[in-house]
Amino acid sequence: MSAAEHLLVVVTGPGEARSLIEAEVAHPQLSVLDVGVTRGDGIFETISIGAGHPQALEAHLDRFARSARMLDLPEPDRDLWRDAVQTLAARLSEHEEAWVKTVLTRGIEGQPVPTGWAYGTVSPAFRRERTEGIDVVLLDRGLRSDAPATSPWLLAGAKTLSYAVNRAAVREAQRRGADDVIFVSSDGQLLEGPTSTVVLRRGDVLSTPPDDVGILPGTTQADLFAAADQWGLRTTIEPLTPDDLGDADAVWLVSSVRHAAPVRSIDGAARPVDTPLTAAMNGFLRARRS
Ligand code: PLP
């Protein structure tokens, strides 16, 4: 373990907590002075685990390092974090679906030492979301799509601990009778969900917006696009607008743990669900072994 990172690895199983490195998820572990807590100043990744195998692990480690750079945090020790995730994943191998979260904060206020930990647990069931689909609303994120260039301090596209806004957006969706959100930039570009990437199909082409509009580069979307050939599909990464959603044959919100959730309505208007392709995508995502 590097001196710069205090890696706390905790794993929980259903019903009971088991500790790996002198740590239990049910016991207090973090200082109240840690800026990860007091200011949301830190980064994280959530990695899905399929039968003990971390999925898209190298892509997650890349993105963890990218977020650290964007926040001027020290470069995470890649081998250390890989070990942490693999150790936890092995402990969860009897479960078909689980996840591991890695967190790195700037540490205790005024001290130059970051705090890091990883923990893992079993995934909830997403049968309804993956098969019946989800209702979404479009919400204005209030940022222009050029915010990453004009205002990099807004950290658009970094996976920071400051997810209160994303959680508030989901509560707003629920107030409107929906499950989830697709954010739109203030200049009308389609962005992402609060915890997912937007993918749409028009004919035999899958499309998603580019990262430079201020969204997180999705590891699930990347794996799906790399596999699209096997479903006879081509892929494009291009700027998209809400009109493109209207023209789409199918829309999904894709992410590491929930996988591909087909969108069955947008702002109350029913949308077609591509049931066979959704099942094929989710079968592929679930079966990944790296
Ligand atoms: N966009 C945001 C804002 C997210 O938080 C996430 C995942 O949590 C995603 C996209 C999807 O990323 P991934 O497919 O790597 O889980």
PDB file of C-alpha atoms in Angstrom, residues 175-288:
ATOM      1  CA  ARG A 175     -42.050  13.926  -8.528  1.00  0.00           C
ATOM      2  CA  ARG A 176     -43.043  13.923 -12.202  1.00  0.00           C
ATOM      3  CA  GLY A 177     -43.970  10.223 -12.012  1.00  0.00           C
ATOM      4  CA  ALA A 178     -40.854   8.981 -13.837  1.00  0.00           C
ATOM      5  CA  ASP A 179     -37.854   6.839 -12.895  1.00  0.00           C
ATOM      6  CA  ASP A 180     -34.884   8.613 -14.387  1.00  0.00           C
ATOM      7  CA  VAL A 181     -33.543  11.625 -16.246  1.00  0.00           C
ATOM      8  CA  ILE A 182     -31.857  12.561 -19.497  1.00  0.00           C
ATOM      9  CA  PHE A 183     -30.018  15.846 -19.058  1.00  0.00           C
ATOM     10  CA  VAL A 184     -30.025  18.397 -21.871  1.00  0.00           C
ATOM     11  CA  SER A 185     -27.518  21.254 -22.079  1.00  0.00           C
ATOM     12  CA  SER A 186     -28.805  24.827 -21.960  1.00  0.00           C
ATOM     13  CA  ASP A 187     -27.994  25.082 -25.700  1.00  0.00           C
ATOM     14  CA  GLY A 188     -30.060  22.005 -26.540  1.00  0.00           C
ATOM     15  CA  GLN A 189     -27.547  19.156 -26.709  1.00  0.00           C
ATOM     16  CA  LEU A 190     -28.438  15.727 -25.403  1.00  0.00           C
ATOM     17  CA  LEU A 191     -26.106  14.872 -22.512  1.00  0.00           C
ATOM     18  CA  GLU A 192     -26.447  11.816 -20.222  1.00  0.00           C
ATOM     19  CA  GLY A 193     -28.450  10.411 -17.339  1.00  0.00           C
ATOM     20  CA  PRO A 194     -27.467  11.227 -13.723  1.00  0.00           C
ATOM     21  CA  THR A 195     -25.755   7.799 -13.530  1.00  0.00           C
ATOM     22  CA  SER A 196     -25.893   6.542 -17.122  1.00  0.00           C
ATOM     23  CA  THR A 197     -25.059   7.132 -20.778  1.00  0.00           C
ATOM     24  CA  VAL A 198     -27.724   7.709 -23.446  1.00  0.00           C
ATOM     25  CA  VAL A 199     -27.645   5.293 -26.383  1.00  0.00           C
ATOM     26  CA  LEU A 200     -30.154   5.374 -29.211  1.00  0.00           C
ATOM     27  CA  ARG A 201     -30.794   3.219 -32.263  1.00  0.00           C
ATOM     28  CA  ARG A 202     -31.846   4.632 -35.618  1.00  0.00           C
ATOM     29  CA  GLY A 203     -32.157   1.778 -38.108  1.00  0.00           C
ATOM     30  CA  ASP A 204     -28.960  -0.251 -37.860  1.00  0.00           C
ATOM     31  CA  VAL A 205     -26.931   2.517 -36.192  1.00  0.00           C
ATOM     32  CA  LEU A 206     -26.329   2.968 -32.467  1.00  0.00           C
ATOM     33  CA  SER A 207     -25.423   6.525 -31.435  1.00  0.00           C
ATOM     34  CA  THR A 208     -24.306   8.342 -28.317  1.00  0.00           C
ATOM     35  CA  PRO A 209     -23.178  11.936 -27.675  1.00  0.00           C
ATOM     36  CA  PRO A 210     -19.437  12.812 -27.580  1.00  0.00           C
ATOM     37  CA  ASP A 211     -17.639  13.367 -24.242  1.00  0.00           C
ATOM     38  CA  ASP A 212     -16.716  16.939 -25.104  1.00  0.00           C
ATOM     39  CA  VAL A 213     -20.263  18.168 -24.427  1.00  0.00           C
ATOM     40  CA  GLY A 214     -19.390  17.673 -20.741  1.00  0.00           C
ATOM     41  CA  ILE A 215     -20.408  14.095 -20.032  1.00  0.00           C
ATOM     42  CA  LEU A 216     -18.682  11.125 -18.481  1.00  0.00           C
ATOM     43  CA  PRO A 217     -17.197   8.721 -21.038  1.00  0.00           C
ATOM     44  CA  GLY A 218     -19.261   5.590 -20.336  1.00  0.00           C
ATOM     45  CA  THR A 219     -17.533   2.223 -19.993  1.00  0.00           C
ATOM     46  CA  THR A 220     -20.774   0.308 -20.628  1.00  0.00           C
ATOM     47  CA  GLN A 221     -21.503   2.273 -23.796  1.00  0.00           C
ATOM     48  CA  ALA A 222     -17.931   1.642 -24.966  1.00  0.00           C
ATOM     49  CA  ASP A 223     -18.267  -2.127 -24.450  1.00  0.00           C
ATOM     50  CA  LEU A 224     -21.638  -2.176 -26.196  1.00  0.00           C
ATOM     51  CA  PHE A 225     -20.297  -0.217 -29.166  1.00  0.00           C
ATOM     52  CA  ALA A 226     -17.289  -2.540 -29.431  1.00  0.00           C
ATOM     53  CA  ALA A 227     -19.714  -5.487 -29.590  1.00  0.00           C
ATOM     54  CA  ALA A 228     -22.279  -3.878 -31.918  1.00  0.00           C
ATOM     55  CA  ASP A 229     -21.048  -5.819 -34.944  1.00  0.00           C
ATOM     56  CA  GLN A 230     -22.442  -9.043 -33.564  1.00  0.00           C
ATOM     57  CA  TRP A 231     -25.949  -7.528 -33.681  1.00  0.00           C
ATOM     58  CA  GLY A 232     -25.421  -6.243 -37.228  1.00  0.00           C
ATOM     59  CA  LEU A 233     -25.164  -2.655 -35.994  1.00  0.00           C
ATOM     60  CA  ARG A 234     -22.831   0.228 -36.794  1.00  0.00           C
ATOM     61  CA  THR A 235     -22.028   2.957 -34.272  1.00  0.00           C
ATOM     62  CA  THR A 236     -21.575   6.728 -34.273  1.00  0.00           C
ATOM     63  CA  ILE A 237     -20.505   9.195 -31.629  1.00  0.00           C
ATOM     64  CA  GLU A 238     -22.059  12.491 -32.624  1.00  0.00           C
ATOM     65  CA  PRO A 239     -23.811  15.520 -31.144  1.00  0.00           C
ATOM     66  CA  LEU A 240     -27.479  14.669 -30.556  1.00  0.00           C
ATOM     67  CA  THR A 241     -30.547  16.694 -29.657  1.00  0.00           C
ATOM     68  CA  PRO A 242     -33.939  15.846 -28.115  1.00  0.00           C
ATOM     69  CA  ASP A 243     -35.329  15.681 -31.684  1.00  0.00           C
ATOM     70  CA  ASP A 244     -33.037  12.704 -32.309  1.00  0.00           C
ATOM     71  CA  LEU A 245     -34.718  10.919 -29.407  1.00  0.00           C
ATOM     72  CA  GLY A 246     -38.060  11.471 -31.091  1.00  0.00           C
ATOM     73  CA  ASP A 247     -36.736   9.947 -34.335  1.00  0.00           C
ATOM     74  CA  ALA A 248     -35.077   6.978 -32.636  1.00  0.00           C
ATOM     75  CA  ASP A 249     -36.302   3.394 -33.000  1.00  0.00           C
ATOM     76  CA  ALA A 250     -35.136   2.695 -29.449  1.00  0.00           C
ATOM     77  CA  VAL A 251     -33.421   4.525 -26.589  1.00  0.00           C
ATOM     78  CA  TRP A 252     -31.512   3.125 -23.606  1.00  0.00           C
ATOM     79  CA  LEU A 253     -29.806   4.443 -20.499  1.00  0.00           C
ATOM     80  CA  VAL A 254     -26.747   2.243 -20.014  1.00  0.00           C
ATOM     81  CA  SER A 255     -24.486   1.948 -16.969  1.00  0.00           C
ATOM     82  CA  SER A 256     -22.204  -0.458 -15.182  1.00  0.00           C
ATOM     83  CA  VAL A 257     -24.529  -1.964 -12.596  1.00  0.00           C
ATOM     84  CA  ARG A 258     -28.029  -1.581 -14.080  1.00  0.00           C
ATOM     85  CA  HIS A 259     -26.702  -2.382 -17.582  1.00  0.00           C
ATOM     86  CA  ALA A 260     -29.087  -1.478 -20.444  1.00  0.00           C
ATOM     87  CA  ALA A 261     -32.405  -0.036 -19.309  1.00  0.00           C
ATOM     88  CA  PRO A 262     -34.715   0.553 -22.277  1.00  0.00           C
ATOM     89  CA  VAL A 263     -36.573   3.870 -22.193  1.00  0.00           C
ATOM     90  CA  ARG A 264     -40.307   3.245 -22.537  1.00  0.00           C
ATOM     91  CA  SER A 265     -41.485   6.841 -22.214  1.00  0.00           C
ATOM     92  CA  ILE A 266     -40.010  10.338 -22.417  1.00  0.00           C
ATOM     93  CA  ASP A 267     -41.861  13.191 -20.710  1.00  0.00           C
ATOM     94  CA  GLY A 268     -44.954  10.992 -20.599  1.00  0.00           C
ATOM     95  CA  ALA A 269     -44.947  10.055 -24.314  1.00  0.00           C
ATOM     96  CA  ALA A 270     -44.604   6.299 -24.960  1.00  0.00           C
ATOM     97  CA  ARG A 271     -41.480   5.180 -26.823  1.00  0.00           C
ATOM     98  CA  PRO A 272     -40.885   1.850 -28.579  1.00  0.00           C
ATOM     99  CA  VAL A 273     -38.808  -0.716 -26.668  1.00  0.00           C
ATOM    100  CA  ASP A 274     -36.550  -3.034 -28.676  1.00  0.00           C
ATOM    101  CA  THR A 275     -37.038  -6.135 -26.554  1.00  0.00           C
ATOM    102  CA  PRO A 276     -34.794  -8.596 -28.470  1.00  0.00           C
ATOM    103  CA  LEU A 277     -31.866  -6.180 -28.765  1.00  0.00           C
ATOM    104  CA  THR A 278     -32.229  -5.153 -25.122  1.00  0.00           C
ATOM    105  CA  ALA A 279     -32.096  -8.809 -24.057  1.00  0.00           C
ATOM    106  CA  ALA A 280     -29.060  -9.409 -26.282  1.00  0.00           C
ATOM    107  CA  MET A 281     -27.258  -6.360 -24.876  1.00  0.00           C
ATOM    108  CA  ASN A 282     -27.969  -7.326 -21.290  1.00  0.00           C
ATOM    109  CA  GLY A 283     -26.936 -10.927 -21.904  1.00  0.00           C
ATOM    110  CA  PHE A 284     -23.660  -9.659 -23.367  1.00  0.00           C
ATOM    111  CA  LEU A 285     -23.065  -7.172 -20.526  1.00  0.00           C
ATOM    112  CA  ARG A 286     -23.822  -9.738 -17.832  1.00  0.00           C
ATOM    113  CA  ALA A 287     -21.518 -12.347 -19.388  1.00  0.00           C
ATOM    114  CA  ARG A 288     -18.432 -10.090 -19.603  1.00  0.00           C
TER     115      ARG A 288
END
